[in-house]
Coordinates of C-alpha atoms in Angstrom, one line a residue:
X1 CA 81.8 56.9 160.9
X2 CA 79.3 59.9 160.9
X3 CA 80.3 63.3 161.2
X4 CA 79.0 65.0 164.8
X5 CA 80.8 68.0 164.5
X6 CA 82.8 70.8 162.4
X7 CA 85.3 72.9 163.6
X8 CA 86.5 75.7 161.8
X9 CA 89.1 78.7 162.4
X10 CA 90.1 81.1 160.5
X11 CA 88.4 80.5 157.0
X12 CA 87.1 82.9 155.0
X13 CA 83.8 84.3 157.3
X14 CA 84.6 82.4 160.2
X15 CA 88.0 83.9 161.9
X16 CA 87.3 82.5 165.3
X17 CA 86.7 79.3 166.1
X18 CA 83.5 77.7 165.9
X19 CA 82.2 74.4 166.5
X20 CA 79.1 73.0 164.4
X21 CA 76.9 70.1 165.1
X22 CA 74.9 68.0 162.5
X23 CA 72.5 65.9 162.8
X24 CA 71.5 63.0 160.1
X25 CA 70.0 65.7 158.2
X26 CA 71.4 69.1 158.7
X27 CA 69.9 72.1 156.8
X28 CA 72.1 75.2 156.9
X29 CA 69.6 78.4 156.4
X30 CA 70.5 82.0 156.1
X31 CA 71.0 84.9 154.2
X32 CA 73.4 85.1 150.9
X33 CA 77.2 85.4 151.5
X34 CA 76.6 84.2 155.2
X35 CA 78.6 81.0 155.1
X36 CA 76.6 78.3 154.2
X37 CA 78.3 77.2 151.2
X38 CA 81.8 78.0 153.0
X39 CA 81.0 75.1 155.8
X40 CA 79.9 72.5 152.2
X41 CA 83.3 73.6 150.9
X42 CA 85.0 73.2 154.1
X43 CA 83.7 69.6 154.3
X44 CA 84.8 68.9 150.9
X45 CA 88.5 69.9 151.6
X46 CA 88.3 68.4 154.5
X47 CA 87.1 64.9 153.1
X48 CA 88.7 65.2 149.8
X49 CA 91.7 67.4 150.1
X50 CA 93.4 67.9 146.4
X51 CA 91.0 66.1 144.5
X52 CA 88.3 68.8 146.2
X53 CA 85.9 70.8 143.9
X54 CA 87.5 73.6 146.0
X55 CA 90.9 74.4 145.6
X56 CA 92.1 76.1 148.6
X57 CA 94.5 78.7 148.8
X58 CA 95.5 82.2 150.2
X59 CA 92.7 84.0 149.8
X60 CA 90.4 81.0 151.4
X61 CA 91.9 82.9 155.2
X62 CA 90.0 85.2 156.9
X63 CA 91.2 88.8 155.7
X64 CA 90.8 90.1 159.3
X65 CA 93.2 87.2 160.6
X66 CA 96.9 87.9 161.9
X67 CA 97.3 84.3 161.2
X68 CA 98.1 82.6 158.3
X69 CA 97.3 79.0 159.0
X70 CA 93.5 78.0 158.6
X71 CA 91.9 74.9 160.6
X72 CA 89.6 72.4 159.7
X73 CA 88.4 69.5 161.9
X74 CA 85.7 66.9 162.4
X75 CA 84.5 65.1 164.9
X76 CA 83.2 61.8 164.8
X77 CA 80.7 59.1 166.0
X78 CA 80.1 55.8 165.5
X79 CA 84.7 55.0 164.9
X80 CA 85.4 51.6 164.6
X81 CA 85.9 49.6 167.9
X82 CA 89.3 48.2 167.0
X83 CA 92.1 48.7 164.5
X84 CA 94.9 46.4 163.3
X85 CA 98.2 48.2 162.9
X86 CA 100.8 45.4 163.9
X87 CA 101.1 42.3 162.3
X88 CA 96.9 41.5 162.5
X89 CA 96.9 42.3 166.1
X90 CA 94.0 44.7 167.0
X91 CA 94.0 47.2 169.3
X92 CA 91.8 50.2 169.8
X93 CA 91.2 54.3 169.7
X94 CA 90.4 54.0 173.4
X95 CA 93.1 51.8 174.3
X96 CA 95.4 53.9 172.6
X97 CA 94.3 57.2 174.4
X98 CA 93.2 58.4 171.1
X99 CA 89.6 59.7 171.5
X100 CA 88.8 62.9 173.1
X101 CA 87.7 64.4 175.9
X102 CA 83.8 63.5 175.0
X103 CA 85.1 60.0 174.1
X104 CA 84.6 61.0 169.9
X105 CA 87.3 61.1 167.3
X106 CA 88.9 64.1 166.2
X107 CA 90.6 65.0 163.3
X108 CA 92.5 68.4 162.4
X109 CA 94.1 69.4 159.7
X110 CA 95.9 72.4 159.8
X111 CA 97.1 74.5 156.4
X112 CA 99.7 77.7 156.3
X113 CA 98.9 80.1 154.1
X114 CA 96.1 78.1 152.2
X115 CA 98.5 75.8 150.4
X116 CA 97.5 72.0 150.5
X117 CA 101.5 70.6 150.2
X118 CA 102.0 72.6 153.8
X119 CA 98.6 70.3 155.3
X120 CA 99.1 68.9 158.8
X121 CA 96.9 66.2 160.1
X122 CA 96.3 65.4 163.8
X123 CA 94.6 63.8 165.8
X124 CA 92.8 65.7 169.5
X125 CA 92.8 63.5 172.2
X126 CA 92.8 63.1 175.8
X127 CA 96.1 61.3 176.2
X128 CA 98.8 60.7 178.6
X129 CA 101.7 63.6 178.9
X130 CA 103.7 62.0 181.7
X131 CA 107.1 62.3 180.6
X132 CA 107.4 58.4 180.2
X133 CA 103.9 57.8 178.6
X134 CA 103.6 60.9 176.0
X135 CA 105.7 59.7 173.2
X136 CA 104.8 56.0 173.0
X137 CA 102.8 56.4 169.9
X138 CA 105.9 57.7 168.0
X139 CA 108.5 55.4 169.3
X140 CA 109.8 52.6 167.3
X141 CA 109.6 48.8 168.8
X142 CA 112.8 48.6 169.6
X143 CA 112.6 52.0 171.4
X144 CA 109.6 50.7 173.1
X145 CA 111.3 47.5 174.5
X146 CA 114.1 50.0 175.8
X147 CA 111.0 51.8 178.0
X148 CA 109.7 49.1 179.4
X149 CA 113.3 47.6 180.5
X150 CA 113.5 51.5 182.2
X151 CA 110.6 51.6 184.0
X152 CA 110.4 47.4 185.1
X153 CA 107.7 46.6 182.8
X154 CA 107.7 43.1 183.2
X155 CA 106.9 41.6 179.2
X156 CA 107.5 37.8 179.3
X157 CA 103.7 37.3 178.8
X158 CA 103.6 39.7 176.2
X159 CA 104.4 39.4 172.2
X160 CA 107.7 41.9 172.3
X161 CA 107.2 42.2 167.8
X162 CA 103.9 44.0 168.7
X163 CA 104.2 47.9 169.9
X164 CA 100.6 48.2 171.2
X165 CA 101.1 45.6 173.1
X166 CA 104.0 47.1 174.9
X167 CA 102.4 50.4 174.9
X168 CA 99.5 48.8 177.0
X169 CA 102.0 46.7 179.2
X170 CA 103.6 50.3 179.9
X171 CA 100.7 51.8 180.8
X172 CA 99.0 49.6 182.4
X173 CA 101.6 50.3 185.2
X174 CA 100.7 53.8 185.6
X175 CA 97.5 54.7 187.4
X176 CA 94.9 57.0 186.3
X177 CA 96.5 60.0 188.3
X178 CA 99.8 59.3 187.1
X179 CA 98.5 59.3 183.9
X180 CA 98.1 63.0 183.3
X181 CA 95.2 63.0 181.1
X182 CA 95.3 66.1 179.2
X183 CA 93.3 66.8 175.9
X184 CA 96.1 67.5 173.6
X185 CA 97.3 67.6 169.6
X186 CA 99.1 64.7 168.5
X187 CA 100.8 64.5 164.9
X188 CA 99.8 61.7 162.8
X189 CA 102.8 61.6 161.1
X190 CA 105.4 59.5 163.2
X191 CA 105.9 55.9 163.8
X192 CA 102.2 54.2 165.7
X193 CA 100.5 57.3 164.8
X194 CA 101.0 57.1 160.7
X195 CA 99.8 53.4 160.8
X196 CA 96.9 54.6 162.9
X197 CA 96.0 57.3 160.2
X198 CA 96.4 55.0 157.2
X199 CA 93.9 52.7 158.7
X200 CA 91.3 55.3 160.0
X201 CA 91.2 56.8 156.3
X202 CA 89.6 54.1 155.1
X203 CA 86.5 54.6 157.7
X204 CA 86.3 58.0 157.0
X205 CA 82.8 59.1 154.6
X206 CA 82.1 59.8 151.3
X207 CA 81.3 63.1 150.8
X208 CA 79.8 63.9 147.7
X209 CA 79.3 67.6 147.0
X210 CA 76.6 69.2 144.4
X211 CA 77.1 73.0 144.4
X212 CA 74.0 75.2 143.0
X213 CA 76.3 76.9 140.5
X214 CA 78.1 73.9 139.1
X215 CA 74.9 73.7 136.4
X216 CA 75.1 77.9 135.5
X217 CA 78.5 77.1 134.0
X218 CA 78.2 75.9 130.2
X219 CA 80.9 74.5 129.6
X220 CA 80.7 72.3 132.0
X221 CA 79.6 68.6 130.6
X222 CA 77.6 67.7 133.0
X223 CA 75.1 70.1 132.6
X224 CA 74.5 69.3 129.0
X225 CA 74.6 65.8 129.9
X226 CA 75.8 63.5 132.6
X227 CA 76.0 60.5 130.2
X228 CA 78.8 62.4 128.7
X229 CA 81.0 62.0 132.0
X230 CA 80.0 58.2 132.6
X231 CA 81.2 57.5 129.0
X232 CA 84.6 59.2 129.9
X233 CA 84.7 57.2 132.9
X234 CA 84.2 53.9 131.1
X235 CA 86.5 54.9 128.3
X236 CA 88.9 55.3 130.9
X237 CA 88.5 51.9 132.8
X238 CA 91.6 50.1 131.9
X239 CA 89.8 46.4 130.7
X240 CA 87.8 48.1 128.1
X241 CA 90.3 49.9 127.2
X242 CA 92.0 47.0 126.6
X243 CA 88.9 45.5 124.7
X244 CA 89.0 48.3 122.4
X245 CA 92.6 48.5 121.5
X246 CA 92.3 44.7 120.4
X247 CA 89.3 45.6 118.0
X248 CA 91.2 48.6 116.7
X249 CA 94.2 46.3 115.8
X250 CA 91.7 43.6 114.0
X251 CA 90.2 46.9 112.2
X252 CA 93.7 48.3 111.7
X253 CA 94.9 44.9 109.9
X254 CA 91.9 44.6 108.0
X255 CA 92.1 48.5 106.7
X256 CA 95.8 47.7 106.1
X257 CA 95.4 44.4 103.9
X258 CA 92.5 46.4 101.8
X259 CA 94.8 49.9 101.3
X260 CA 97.6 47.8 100.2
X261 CA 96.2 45.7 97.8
X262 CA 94.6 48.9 96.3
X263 CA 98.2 50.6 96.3
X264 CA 99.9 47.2 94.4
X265 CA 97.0 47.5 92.1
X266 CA 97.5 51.0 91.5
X267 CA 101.1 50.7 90.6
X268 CA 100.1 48.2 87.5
X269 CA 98.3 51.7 86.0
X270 CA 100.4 54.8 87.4
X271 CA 103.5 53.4 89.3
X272 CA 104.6 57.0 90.1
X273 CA 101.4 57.9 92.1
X274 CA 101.7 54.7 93.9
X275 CA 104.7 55.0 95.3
X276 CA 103.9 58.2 97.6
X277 CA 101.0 56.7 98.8
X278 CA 101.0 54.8 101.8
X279 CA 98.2 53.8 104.5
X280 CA 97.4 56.0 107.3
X281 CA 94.9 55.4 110.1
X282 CA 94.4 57.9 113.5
X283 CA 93.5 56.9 116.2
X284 CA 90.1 56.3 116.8
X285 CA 88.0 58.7 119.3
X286 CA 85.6 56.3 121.4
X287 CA 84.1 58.8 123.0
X288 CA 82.7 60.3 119.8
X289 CA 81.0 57.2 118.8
X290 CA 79.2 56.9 121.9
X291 CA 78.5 60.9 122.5
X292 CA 74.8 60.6 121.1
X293 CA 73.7 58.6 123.6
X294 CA 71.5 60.2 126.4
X295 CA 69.1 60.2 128.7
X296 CA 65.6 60.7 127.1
X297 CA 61.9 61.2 128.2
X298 CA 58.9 58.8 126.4
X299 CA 58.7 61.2 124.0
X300 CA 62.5 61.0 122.9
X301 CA 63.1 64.5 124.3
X302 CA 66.8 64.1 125.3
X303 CA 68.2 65.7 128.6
X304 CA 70.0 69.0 127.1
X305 CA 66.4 69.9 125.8
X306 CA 64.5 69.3 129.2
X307 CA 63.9 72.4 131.3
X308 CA 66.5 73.1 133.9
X309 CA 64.4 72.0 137.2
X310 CA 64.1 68.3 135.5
X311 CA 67.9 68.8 134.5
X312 CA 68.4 69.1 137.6
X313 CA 66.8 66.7 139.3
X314 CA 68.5 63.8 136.9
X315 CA 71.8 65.7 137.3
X316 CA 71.0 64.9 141.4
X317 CA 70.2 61.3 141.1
X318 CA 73.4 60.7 138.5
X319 CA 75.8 62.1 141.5
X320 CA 74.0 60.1 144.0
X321 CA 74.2 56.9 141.7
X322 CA 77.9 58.0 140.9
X323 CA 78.8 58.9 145.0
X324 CA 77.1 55.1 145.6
X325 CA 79.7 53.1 143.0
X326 CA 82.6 55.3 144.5
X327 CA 81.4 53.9 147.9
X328 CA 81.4 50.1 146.8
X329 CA 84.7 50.5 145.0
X330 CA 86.6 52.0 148.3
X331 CA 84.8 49.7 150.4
X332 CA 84.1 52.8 152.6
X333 CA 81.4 52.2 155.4
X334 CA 79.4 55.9 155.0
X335 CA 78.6 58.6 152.5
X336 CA 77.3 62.1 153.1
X337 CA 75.8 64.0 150.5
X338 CA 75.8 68.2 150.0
X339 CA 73.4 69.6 148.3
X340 CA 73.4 73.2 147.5
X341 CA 70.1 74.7 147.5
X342 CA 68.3 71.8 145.6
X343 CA 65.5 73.7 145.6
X344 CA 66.5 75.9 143.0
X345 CA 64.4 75.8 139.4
X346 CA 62.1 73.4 141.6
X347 CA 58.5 73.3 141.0
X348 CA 56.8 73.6 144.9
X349 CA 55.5 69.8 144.3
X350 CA 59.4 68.6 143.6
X351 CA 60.1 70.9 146.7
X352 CA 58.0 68.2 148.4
X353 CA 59.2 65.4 146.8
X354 CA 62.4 66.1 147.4
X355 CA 62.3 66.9 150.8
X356 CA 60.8 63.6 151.5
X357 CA 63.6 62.0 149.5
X358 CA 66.3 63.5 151.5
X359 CA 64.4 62.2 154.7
X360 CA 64.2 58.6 153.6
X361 CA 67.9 59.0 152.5
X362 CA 69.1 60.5 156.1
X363 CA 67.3 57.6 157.6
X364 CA 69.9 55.0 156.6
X365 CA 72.3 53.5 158.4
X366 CA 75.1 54.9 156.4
X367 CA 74.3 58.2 155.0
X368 CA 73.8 61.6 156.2
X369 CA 72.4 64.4 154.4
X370 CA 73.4 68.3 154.2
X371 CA 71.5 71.1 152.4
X372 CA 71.5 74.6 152.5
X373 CA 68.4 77.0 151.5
X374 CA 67.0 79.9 151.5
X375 CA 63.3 78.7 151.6
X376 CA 61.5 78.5 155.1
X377 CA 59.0 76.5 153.0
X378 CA 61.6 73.7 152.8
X379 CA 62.8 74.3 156.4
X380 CA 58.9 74.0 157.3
X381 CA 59.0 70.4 156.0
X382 CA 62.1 69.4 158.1
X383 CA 62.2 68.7 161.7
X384 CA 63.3 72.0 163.7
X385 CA 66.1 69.8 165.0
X386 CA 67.8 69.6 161.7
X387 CA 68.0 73.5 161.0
X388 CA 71.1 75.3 162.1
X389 CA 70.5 79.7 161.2
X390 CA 73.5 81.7 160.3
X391 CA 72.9 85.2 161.4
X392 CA 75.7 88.2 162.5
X393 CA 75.9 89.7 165.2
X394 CA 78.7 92.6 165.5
X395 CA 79.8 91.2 162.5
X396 CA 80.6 88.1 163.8
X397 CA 78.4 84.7 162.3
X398 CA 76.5 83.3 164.7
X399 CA 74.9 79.7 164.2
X400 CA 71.7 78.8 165.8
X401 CA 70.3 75.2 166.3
X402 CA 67.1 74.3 165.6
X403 CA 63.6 75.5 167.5
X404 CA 60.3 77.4 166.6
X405 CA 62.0 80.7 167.6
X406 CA 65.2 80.2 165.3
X407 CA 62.5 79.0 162.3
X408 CA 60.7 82.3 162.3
X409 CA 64.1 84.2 163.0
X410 CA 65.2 82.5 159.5
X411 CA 61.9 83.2 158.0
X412 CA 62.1 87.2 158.9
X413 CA 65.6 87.3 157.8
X414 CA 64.9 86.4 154.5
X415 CA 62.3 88.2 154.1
X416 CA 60.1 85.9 152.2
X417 CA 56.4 84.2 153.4
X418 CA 57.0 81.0 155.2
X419 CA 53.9 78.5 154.7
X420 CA 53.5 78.9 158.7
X421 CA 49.6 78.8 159.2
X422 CA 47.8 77.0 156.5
X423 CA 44.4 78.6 156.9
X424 CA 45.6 81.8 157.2
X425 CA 47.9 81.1 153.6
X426 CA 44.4 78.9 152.2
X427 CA 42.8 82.2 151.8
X428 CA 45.5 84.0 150.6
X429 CA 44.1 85.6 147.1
X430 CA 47.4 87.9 146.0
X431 CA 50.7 89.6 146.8
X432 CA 51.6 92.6 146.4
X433 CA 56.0 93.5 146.8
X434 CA 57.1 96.8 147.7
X435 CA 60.2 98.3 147.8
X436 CA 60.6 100.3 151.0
X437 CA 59.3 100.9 154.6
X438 CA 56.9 103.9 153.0
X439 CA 55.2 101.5 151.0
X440 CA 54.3 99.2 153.2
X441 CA 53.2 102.3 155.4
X442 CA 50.3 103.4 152.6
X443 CA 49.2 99.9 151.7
X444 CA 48.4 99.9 156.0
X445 CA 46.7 103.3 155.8
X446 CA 45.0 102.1 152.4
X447 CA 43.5 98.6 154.2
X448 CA 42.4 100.6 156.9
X449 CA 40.1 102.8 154.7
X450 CA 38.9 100.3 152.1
X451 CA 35.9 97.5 152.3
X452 CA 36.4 94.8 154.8
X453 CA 34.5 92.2 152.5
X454 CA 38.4 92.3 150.7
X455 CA 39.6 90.7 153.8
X456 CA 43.3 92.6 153.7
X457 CA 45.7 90.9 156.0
X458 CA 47.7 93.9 157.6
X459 CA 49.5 91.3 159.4
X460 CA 51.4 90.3 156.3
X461 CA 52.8 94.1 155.5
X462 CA 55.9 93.8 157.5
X463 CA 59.1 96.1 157.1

């Protein structure tokens, strides 16, 4: 499945509701503290719930809110076609009513007062609500049977151990009108509806997260080394541990037999000092014998001594490689990767690089891509499609889709020179930065007065 949309209400910046759409690539640029990193985190709770980067909790609602219960939802394209929920019969989201009103999954989930143990899942769909029909999904077989007796639902033909075959058979007798399609909530936490959610889970996407400020912490291991968290992860794989625990016995055994002897040969000289000494080994620390290993350059430079843009770009491709073996292992069908500014501590020829990498990665089947930046010169590398510019107005976020119009809008908002028009940038010769609105004033007045052989660009003075 790949995520079309977002839907968020009342978290953090975003009290009302708001829908956001995303492409294969979607690049989410704006000013700081505008709510770019608070839609990556939103995704991340959202996909990953406790075992999030983000924790959330009370303070994640909006402080403006009378409510106390925060929503976030996604919809889907590309769902699987059929499900199996009874006994290896399939059925279907559309069969079961279970898609909405634009014929897409949705998923809520639904959290009072920020705590994860108080999450409610459910699914928005355009789905029967006569009396007879709006309950099937929770209603045992048994209960089901009972319904169809009711309302004459002839099932000879049909296998009565299978509910969503009865649920069809029911209402199958309705017709559309009778029906009364109506787009509606509907708890996955009954009966058809849990079976239904245990199955979708495992179609839902990897999302793999790589926050900007995950690498300005210190302490954190990764930054001095990813190694060091594949080592913990193999250490921790039950088989080699396994392996390990039969070589510390052999070792063990061996130590034993030699610290004995030396003991029984020691009592022959000094029987007294013999006899309080006994043969004690700890337990060995694996990690520590592998903690030395590293990724290095040619020239043995190892990765905590590289400079922090190439540190960053290996810590990139180790989460991608790590987000890709998650995938296989879980068997799950999509992945979408996050990537907080990446192109921070960047050389502009990385910028490139990696801009054409997150392209050719968007363009597969199974993966979508997500940045956020402040750099137009990234933006400018990406089709206009992609870019979605957060903006307030009367303090309320607004989120533009992608055109000329909204690129510039993102490149005056941050204030900085997007590479725009190449000859005009080609002859470019310095910059000067000011701090105020009278400074740019006297560099206008000065241009006007000087030489035109220095070829001043009034244009690019701008308040």
């Amino acid at each position: 499945m790949k995520i079309k949309k977002l839907i968020l209400e009342n978290f953090r910046i975003f009290k009302d509701r708001i829908v956001i759409d995303f492409e294969d690539l979607t690049v989410f640029i704006g000013k700081n503290d505008i709510g770019k990193t608070t839609i990556l985190d939103a995704l991340d709770i959202f996909f990953n719930g406790k075992d999030a980067q983000v924790k959330l909790d009370k303070k994640d609602i909006n402080k403006d809110s009378s409510s106390n219960e925060i929503l976030i939802g996604a919809v889907f394209e590309d769902y699987p076609q059929t499900l199996i929920i009874d006994t290896n019969v399939e059925t279907s989201l559309e069969e079961e009513f279970l898609l909405n009103k634009e014929g897409l999954l949705e998923i809520r989930k639904k959290c009072s007062g920020g705590d994860m143990k108080k999450e409610k899942i459910y699914i928005v769909a355009n789905h029967p609500t006569h009396e007879n029909l709006k309950d099937l999904l929770i209603l045992k077989t048994s209960d089901l049977k009972q319904r169809a007796k009711e309302l004459g639902v002839d099932l000879s033909n049909e296998d009565k151990r299978v509910a969503s075959k009865i649920r069809k058979a029911i209402r199958y007798k309705f017709n559309k009108e009778e029906l009364r399609l109506e787009e509606i909530e509907i708890p996955i936490d009954k009966e058809g509806t849990k079976q239904i959610w245990e199955q979708l889970k495992n179609y839902l996407p990897l999302y793999t997260l790589f926050k900007v400020d995950r690498q300005n912490a210190d302490q954190d291991a990764e930054i001095q080394d990813p190694m060091r968290i594949a080592i913990k992860k193999i250490m921790s794989n039950d088989e080699i541990r396994n392996r390990l625990r039969e070589i510390e016995k052999k070792v063990e055994e061996e130590i034993t037999k030699i610290a004995v002897r030396t003991i029984e040969k020691l009592k022959e000289m000094n029987s007294e000092i013999a006899q309080k000494l006994k043969p004690r080994i700890p337990e060995p620390k694996w990690e520590n014998v592998f903690k030395g290993m590293t990724i290095s350059s040619d020239g043995g430079i190892p990765f905590n001594k590289r400079g922090s843009g190439v540190r960053r770009l290996i810590l990139l491709g180790f989460l991608r490689a790590e987000a890709e073996e998650k995938k296989e292992e879980r068997n799950v069908p999509n992945v979408i990767y996050a990537f907080e500014e990446p192109e921070t501590s960047q050389h502009p020829d990385h910028q490139k690089k990696l801009v054409e990498a997150f392209l050719a990665l968007s363009g597969k089947d199974d993966t979508q891509v997500i940045l956020t930046t402040h750099s137009p010169r990234i933006a400018n590398l990406l089709s206009v499609k992609s870019l979605r510019f957060l903006h307030k107005e009367n303090e309320k976020v607004i989120i533009e889709e992608g055109s000329d119009n909204v690129f510039e809008k993102a490149a005056e908002s941050l204030g900085v020179l997007p590479s725009i028009d190449a000859d005009k940038f080609d002859r470019l010769k310095a910059i000067v930065c000011v701090e105020g609105p009278t400074d740019v004033e006297f560099f206008k007045r000065v241009g006007k007065i000087i030489d035109k052989d220095l070829q001043v660009d009034l244009s690019l003075f701008q308040k």
